[in-house]
């Protein structure tokens, strides 16, 4: 009896469907079906003998109804994905659609999902994964934004100045840092609406109560809505600025100590457990590498610092990227030949332990090499080299997988977030989307 | 450039988006939606088609009329809320809150339905334009047009506060309605709840409790006042749990605590005839617990209680230990202390939740007054002596432990533990030698306790005494096994061989033993020295006892239990009837003070006067004469004749013990100084004093003057030297 009363009839764009209230309940209250069958609307499926009419595309309805029934997505070849996204948005089922498209990220099971060609001239600068599966790509002075369905949104720019870094503040906001233009208040740093490309506000730097223009470098965020950015002012006002992300107000500034480098940093990384910011300035931006940890409660000194200045090292031992790994209490670095090096974070002035894989790589360098980059995601370490990304796992960082897509040349930057990996190629301005497929049925 | 005649003139027609629809499309669609919203507010939604409304709203957003849709929503909702506000304002008296609640429920339901049909706008248009989402918008408009309307805002606050006031005076109010109204304020955001209700509520409450506490404190005693305060506090906590935000609880309890407790704390504690002291005296543990729990909530509350309790214990304790009446009976003295400690221990456990700081205060108070009486160590040893002699007879093992543990607690308070040790050794020696100890287990258990408290050194000699007792037993068995045959029917000798140094012996001259005994003693001596080489035996005749069989007159036969001295005296009467004091002294060579006491107990104690003295008087004179009392009778066959001895030490004896203690301390202080200097090499005077005092704390409180003397003595003996540059520094000389 209960089964009988559970049944619901629909007429969608002229086609008849029958389903159950139980299946529709999976859509959740925050969807068309959830609202439609709420008691407020008096459309109790048991009372209404008639079918419910919906003036929409029946083919897409069938796919989405199947998604609600089985939790799996199967798109027939005759339905464009974009159409399906539009219909899902109408029914309020976008989250269901996205969740069914790809599974939890794992570097050892990811597959290349698609490659998106770019159109910007010149080399890409950076690619950054967003929290919801979208990404933004910085090329020269422009930043292109893509949502999780890889729909492109209006691009953004900061007075058309060269963009140095970008970071997702939340699922709908992006912060850009750019070069300044002499004599004007152009460039610097600004927060943008990711879906409209509108500039909401700029982040200013004040020295001695005077607002000064500056070139924004590497960016980082912490969970307390603090934004960190390396800054180069024109009167030697180098250092790391701190802003409140919600109000845009500057709250702190760490001036660069003499003989060190903070204002031209390549990478900033917030360490949550240690309550510190890692600042890394690397070869070849400067002749030497400088890696340090800053605690903003004590601006008299740096908590931890390492530099290769004064050490007699050949080119094969130059650090090209660095990443702090809080769980292991160490900093991992990579050189031009993708050798990994490790340093202990718990004591200052320790030595670098290199792990050499160079013999494999030497002599196989492509014509246009890209500097290696590092990323860490849930205990897996990723490093990009030429057109390949290597995945390392376990306490000894064993190489477990290599991700390669021959199209587009060397990888100049990559980023992991929203359960996806994005890799930006230098030659063709193409970027790849890697994702883990939903788990197998059996 | 001059414009040539061939001016090309062409136009590019502006590219046109494909024309959407009817220009009135937006107006028409919005009209449909606006009417639907009106029907929803009029409880008339059953005629509406959800699918159609949803599609209309979707189409408006799709065709870029989102802005119109949104602004339309704001203005139509505002309109409806304004009319709701009117009808709430019109509600009379008590129905005001009911009406407000009913309209709030209506608005919430309508808001949900409006949000349903505008779901697409809420999901796509609003985030990208950073507008307020529909639900939040509905709450904000309700806040601005209803709650903050000039005719409602203050009326609402006054109504709520008045209801709470009525509930405080004992009336029953509609808590369900209150909960709904307060919940509404909370839903409108923390700032609305705080500004429109919580702050005024806290202010009014503070005034209320200020007045009430003033009234109570004038007419109630302390216990009653605390009961009332506790009840009020619980009422407020109850109120929060029923219809206020849980975050308000610490704030309102804080108000009650401040007004009812913190402001009257001192007056409550010191209240005449009912304050803290009175509660302590009467063991009012329930009231004390209430006071503790209430005062714990305010800063300085517990320290106030603690200070008063400490000074009370100190004062009463001082009276106790300096009361000359109490000092007369050491056992009672210690028992009173134990009772007092038990009493406060119970109070702290039952009323003050066994608070560590109170325990410490109790300990420091006892430490303070126990050491005010210099005889406390002696009395405590006497108490233990009393318990171990007879007090523990027939008491279960666990209870014995209990008493000993309590004694140990008092012992911990003593500063001069070495004085206690001195007395304890004397008393233990007497117990062991006279065979008076009741329980060997209890004796050993106490020694173990002392050992854990003060270390091995403290008890090594006491343990030596026990070893001697055991060895002596074995020796005697060996002696009789070896020589038993040749001894025949003579008197039985029991010898206890005491190690020199372990026992509190005094070197006294051996008295003359009766002939029968001295031969026996000689035999034992040769046996003992034959089995142990390199030893020397000295007879301590002042410490022994003897059992004698005596016949008075012709028939009365008794067994007398006497001391060795008494035995020597009595044996003289085997041969003669009368002896003068001088004759006895000559024959026995007992020191005169001991002899006098011994004769006193034989001749002057009523019921035990086995000797007759001429003349009859209490005291023994040099010219007295003694004879056997043939008329001696006793109900018992065994008669124990004690030696007249002061249980408590006499004044000169006390001086002597004191002096011995002082002498014993000297090497200990010196040893401590040398230990410290050996590790530190160089140290200044004040630090040495501090460290020595600390090291010796477990045994006694070292006197700084004495430490200084010891340092000087060590300098004389070249253990230390003064630094040449800084005279306050001492150096260790290896």
PDB file of C-alpha atoms in Angstrom, chain A residues 283-415:
ATOM      1  CA  UNK A 283      67.086  30.931  -7.887  1.00  0.00           C
ATOM      2  CA  UNK A 284      67.012  32.379 -10.522  1.00  0.00           C
ATOM      3  CA  UNK A 285      64.927  35.332  -9.242  1.00  0.00           C
ATOM      4  CA  UNK A 286      67.859  36.038  -6.948  1.00  0.00           C
ATOM      5  CA  UNK A 287      71.415  34.708  -7.139  1.00  0.00           C
ATOM      6  CA  UNK A 288      70.857  32.810  -3.918  1.00  0.00           C
ATOM      7  CA  UNK A 289      67.972  30.994  -2.291  1.00  0.00           C
ATOM      8  CA  UNK A 290      66.431  32.249   0.927  1.00  0.00           C
ATOM      9  CA  UNK A 291      63.857  30.232   2.869  1.00  0.00           C
ATOM     10  CA  UNK A 292      62.568  31.500   6.201  1.00  0.00           C
ATOM     11  CA  UNK A 293      59.680  31.168   8.638  1.00  0.00           C
ATOM     12  CA  UNK A 294      58.055  34.342  10.007  1.00  0.00           C
ATOM     13  CA  UNK A 295      56.068  34.598  13.208  1.00  0.00           C
ATOM     14  CA  UNK A 296      54.144  37.881  13.052  1.00  0.00           C
ATOM     15  CA  UNK A 297      53.931  38.083  16.843  1.00  0.00           C
ATOM     16  CA  UNK A 298      57.682  38.656  16.952  1.00  0.00           C
ATOM     17  CA  UNK A 299      58.840  40.828  14.071  1.00  0.00           C
ATOM     18  CA  UNK A 300      62.344  41.352  15.521  1.00  0.00           C
ATOM     19  CA  UNK A 301      63.677  38.082  14.159  1.00  0.00           C
ATOM     20  CA  UNK A 302      62.880  35.179  11.841  1.00  0.00           C
ATOM     21  CA  UNK A 303      61.890  31.938  13.562  1.00  0.00           C
ATOM     22  CA  UNK A 304      63.788  29.727  11.162  1.00  0.00           C
ATOM     23  CA  UNK A 305      66.012  30.566   8.220  1.00  0.00           C
ATOM     24  CA  UNK A 306      68.106  28.815   5.615  1.00  0.00           C
ATOM     25  CA  UNK A 307      70.082  30.160   2.684  1.00  0.00           C
ATOM     26  CA  UNK A 308      72.641  28.811   0.261  1.00  0.00           C
ATOM     27  CA  UNK A 309      74.412  32.186   0.167  1.00  0.00           C
ATOM     28  CA  UNK A 310      78.160  31.684   0.543  1.00  0.00           C
ATOM     29  CA  UNK A 311      77.959  27.916   0.071  1.00  0.00           C
ATOM     30  CA  UNK A 312      79.973  26.611  -2.876  1.00  0.00           C
ATOM     31  CA  UNK A 313      77.256  24.850  -4.874  1.00  0.00           C
ATOM     32  CA  UNK A 314      77.061  23.944  -8.503  1.00  0.00           C
ATOM     33  CA  UNK A 315      73.994  24.623 -10.559  1.00  0.00           C
ATOM     34  CA  UNK A 316      72.610  21.154  -9.995  1.00  0.00           C
ATOM     35  CA  UNK A 317      72.153  21.968  -6.326  1.00  0.00           C
ATOM     36  CA  UNK A 318      70.114  25.145  -6.761  1.00  0.00           C
ATOM     37  CA  UNK A 319      66.706  25.060  -5.129  1.00  0.00           C
ATOM     38  CA  UNK A 320      63.932  25.752  -7.644  1.00  0.00           C
ATOM     39  CA  UNK A 321      60.863  25.226  -5.443  1.00  0.00           C
ATOM     40  CA  UNK A 322      60.182  24.570  -1.778  1.00  0.00           C
ATOM     41  CA  UNK A 323      57.230  23.329   0.227  1.00  0.00           C
ATOM     42  CA  UNK A 324      56.813  23.025   3.997  1.00  0.00           C
ATOM     43  CA  UNK A 325      55.432  19.704   5.224  1.00  0.00           C
ATOM     44  CA  UNK A 326      54.107  20.303   8.738  1.00  0.00           C
ATOM     45  CA  UNK A 327      53.264  16.658   9.481  1.00  0.00           C
ATOM     46  CA  UNK A 328      56.905  15.662   8.978  1.00  0.00           C
ATOM     47  CA  UNK A 329      58.323  18.868  10.476  1.00  0.00           C
ATOM     48  CA  UNK A 330      60.455  19.415   7.373  1.00  0.00           C
ATOM     49  CA  UNK A 331      60.786  21.472   4.223  1.00  0.00           C
ATOM     50  CA  UNK A 332      61.005  19.672   0.915  1.00  0.00           C
ATOM     51  CA  UNK A 333      62.855  21.326  -1.966  1.00  0.00           C
ATOM     52  CA  UNK A 334      63.509  20.382  -5.582  1.00  0.00           C
ATOM     53  CA  UNK A 335      66.332  21.267  -7.942  1.00  0.00           C
ATOM     54  CA  UNK A 336      66.477  21.610 -11.691  1.00  0.00           C
ATOM     55  CA  UNK A 337      66.895  17.858 -12.212  1.00  0.00           C
ATOM     56  CA  UNK A 338      63.989  16.985  -9.946  1.00  0.00           C
ATOM     57  CA  UNK A 339      66.174  15.789  -7.080  1.00  0.00           C
ATOM     58  CA  UNK A 340      64.278  16.133  -3.824  1.00  0.00           C
ATOM     59  CA  UNK A 341      66.004  17.623  -0.773  1.00  0.00           C
ATOM     60  CA  UNK A 342      64.812  17.725   2.807  1.00  0.00           C
ATOM     61  CA  UNK A 343      65.523  20.025   5.753  1.00  0.00           C
ATOM     62  CA  UNK A 344      64.498  19.715   9.378  1.00  0.00           C
ATOM     63  CA  UNK A 345      62.129  22.517  10.401  1.00  0.00           C
ATOM     64  CA  UNK A 346      62.557  21.937  14.105  1.00  0.00           C
ATOM     65  CA  UNK A 347      66.089  23.300  14.314  1.00  0.00           C
ATOM     66  CA  UNK A 348      67.584  26.244  12.521  1.00  0.00           C
ATOM     67  CA  UNK A 349      70.733  26.050  10.440  1.00  0.00           C
ATOM     68  CA  UNK A 350      70.457  22.345   9.582  1.00  0.00           C
ATOM     69  CA  UNK A 351      71.909  20.861   6.442  1.00  0.00           C
ATOM     70  CA  UNK A 352      70.054  19.816   3.307  1.00  0.00           C
ATOM     71  CA  UNK A 353      69.693  16.084   2.699  1.00  0.00           C
ATOM     72  CA  UNK A 354      69.544  15.529  -1.078  1.00  0.00           C
ATOM     73  CA  UNK A 355      68.041  12.446  -2.610  1.00  0.00           C
ATOM     74  CA  UNK A 356      69.595  12.099  -6.040  1.00  0.00           C
ATOM     75  CA  UNK A 357      67.721  10.890  -9.092  1.00  0.00           C
ATOM     76  CA  UNK A 358      69.778  13.047 -11.436  1.00  0.00           C
ATOM     77  CA  UNK A 359      71.420  10.209 -13.429  1.00  0.00           C
ATOM     78  CA  UNK A 360      67.989   9.359 -14.807  1.00  0.00           C
ATOM     79  CA  UNK A 361      67.302  12.848 -15.952  1.00  0.00           C
ATOM     80  CA  UNK A 362      70.618  14.307 -17.056  1.00  0.00           C
ATOM     81  CA  UNK A 363      71.070  14.568 -20.749  1.00  0.00           C
ATOM     82  CA  UNK A 364      67.363  14.232 -21.378  1.00  0.00           C
ATOM     83  CA  UNK A 365      66.577  17.891 -20.935  1.00  0.00           C
ATOM     84  CA  UNK A 366      64.156  19.316 -23.511  1.00  0.00           C
ATOM     85  CA  UNK A 367      64.874  22.470 -25.472  1.00  0.00           C
ATOM     86  CA  UNK A 368      62.652  24.654 -23.389  1.00  0.00           C
ATOM     87  CA  UNK A 369      62.898  23.397 -19.802  1.00  0.00           C
ATOM     88  CA  UNK A 370      60.510  24.484 -17.126  1.00  0.00           C
ATOM     89  CA  UNK A 371      61.536  24.811 -13.526  1.00  0.00           C
ATOM     90  CA  UNK A 372      60.187  22.049 -11.318  1.00  0.00           C
ATOM     91  CA  UNK A 373      57.269  22.794  -8.991  1.00  0.00           C
ATOM     92  CA  UNK A 374      56.092  21.033  -5.852  1.00  0.00           C
ATOM     93  CA  UNK A 375      52.683  20.452  -4.286  1.00  0.00           C
ATOM     94  CA  UNK A 376      51.448  18.482  -1.306  1.00  0.00           C
ATOM     95  CA  UNK A 377      48.005  16.936  -1.008  1.00  0.00           C
ATOM     96  CA  UNK A 378      46.866  14.652   1.795  1.00  0.00           C
ATOM     97  CA  UNK A 379      50.196  12.967   2.349  1.00  0.00           C
ATOM     98  CA  UNK A 380      51.079  12.757  -1.343  1.00  0.00           C
ATOM     99  CA  UNK A 381      53.888  14.820  -2.759  1.00  0.00           C
ATOM    100  CA  UNK A 382      53.696  16.019  -6.376  1.00  0.00           C
ATOM    101  CA  UNK A 383      56.511  17.391  -8.432  1.00  0.00           C
ATOM    102  CA  UNK A 384      56.351  18.614 -12.024  1.00  0.00           C
ATOM    103  CA  UNK A 385      59.267  18.227 -14.423  1.00  0.00           C
ATOM    104  CA  UNK A 386      59.117  18.969 -18.127  1.00  0.00           C
ATOM    105  CA  UNK A 387      55.844  17.405 -19.339  1.00  0.00           C
ATOM    106  CA  UNK A 388      55.402  14.999 -16.428  1.00  0.00           C
ATOM    107  CA  UNK A 389      54.119  15.174 -12.883  1.00  0.00           C
ATOM    108  CA  UNK A 390      55.548  12.619 -10.431  1.00  0.00           C
ATOM    109  CA  UNK A 391      53.609  11.377  -7.418  1.00  0.00           C
ATOM    110  CA  UNK A 392      55.499  10.358  -4.248  1.00  0.00           C
ATOM    111  CA  UNK A 393      53.912   8.525  -1.312  1.00  0.00           C
ATOM    112  CA  UNK A 394      54.794   7.113   2.083  1.00  0.00           C
ATOM    113  CA  UNK A 395      57.219   8.243   4.772  1.00  0.00           C
ATOM    114  CA  UNK A 396      60.180   7.769   2.421  1.00  0.00           C
ATOM    115  CA  UNK A 397      58.482   9.494  -0.510  1.00  0.00           C
ATOM    116  CA  UNK A 398      58.572   6.607  -2.947  1.00  0.00           C
ATOM    117  CA  UNK A 399      57.758   7.450  -6.559  1.00  0.00           C
ATOM    118  CA  UNK A 400      54.405   5.779  -7.222  1.00  0.00           C
ATOM    119  CA  UNK A 401      52.904   7.370 -10.342  1.00  0.00           C
ATOM    120  CA  UNK A 402      53.767   9.643 -13.247  1.00  0.00           C
ATOM    121  CA  UNK A 403      51.151  11.782 -14.940  1.00  0.00           C
ATOM    122  CA  UNK A 404      51.986  12.721 -18.503  1.00  0.00           C
ATOM    123  CA  UNK A 405      50.165  14.231 -21.425  1.00  0.00           C
ATOM    124  CA  UNK A 406      52.391  14.832 -24.395  1.00  0.00           C
ATOM    125  CA  UNK A 407      50.288  17.661 -25.804  1.00  0.00           C
ATOM    126  CA  UNK A 408      51.324  21.231 -24.948  1.00  0.00           C
ATOM    127  CA  UNK A 409      54.964  20.910 -24.012  1.00  0.00           C
ATOM    128  CA  UNK A 410      56.500  21.429 -20.576  1.00  0.00           C
ATOM    129  CA  UNK A 411      54.368  22.026 -17.522  1.00  0.00           C
ATOM    130  CA  UNK A 412      55.066  25.480 -16.121  1.00  0.00           C
ATOM    131  CA  UNK A 413      52.672  25.299 -13.180  1.00  0.00           C
ATOM    132  CA  UNK A 414      50.148  22.986 -11.611  1.00  0.00           C
ATOM    133  CA  UNK A 415      47.705  23.123  -8.734  1.00  0.00           C
TER     134      UNK A 415
END
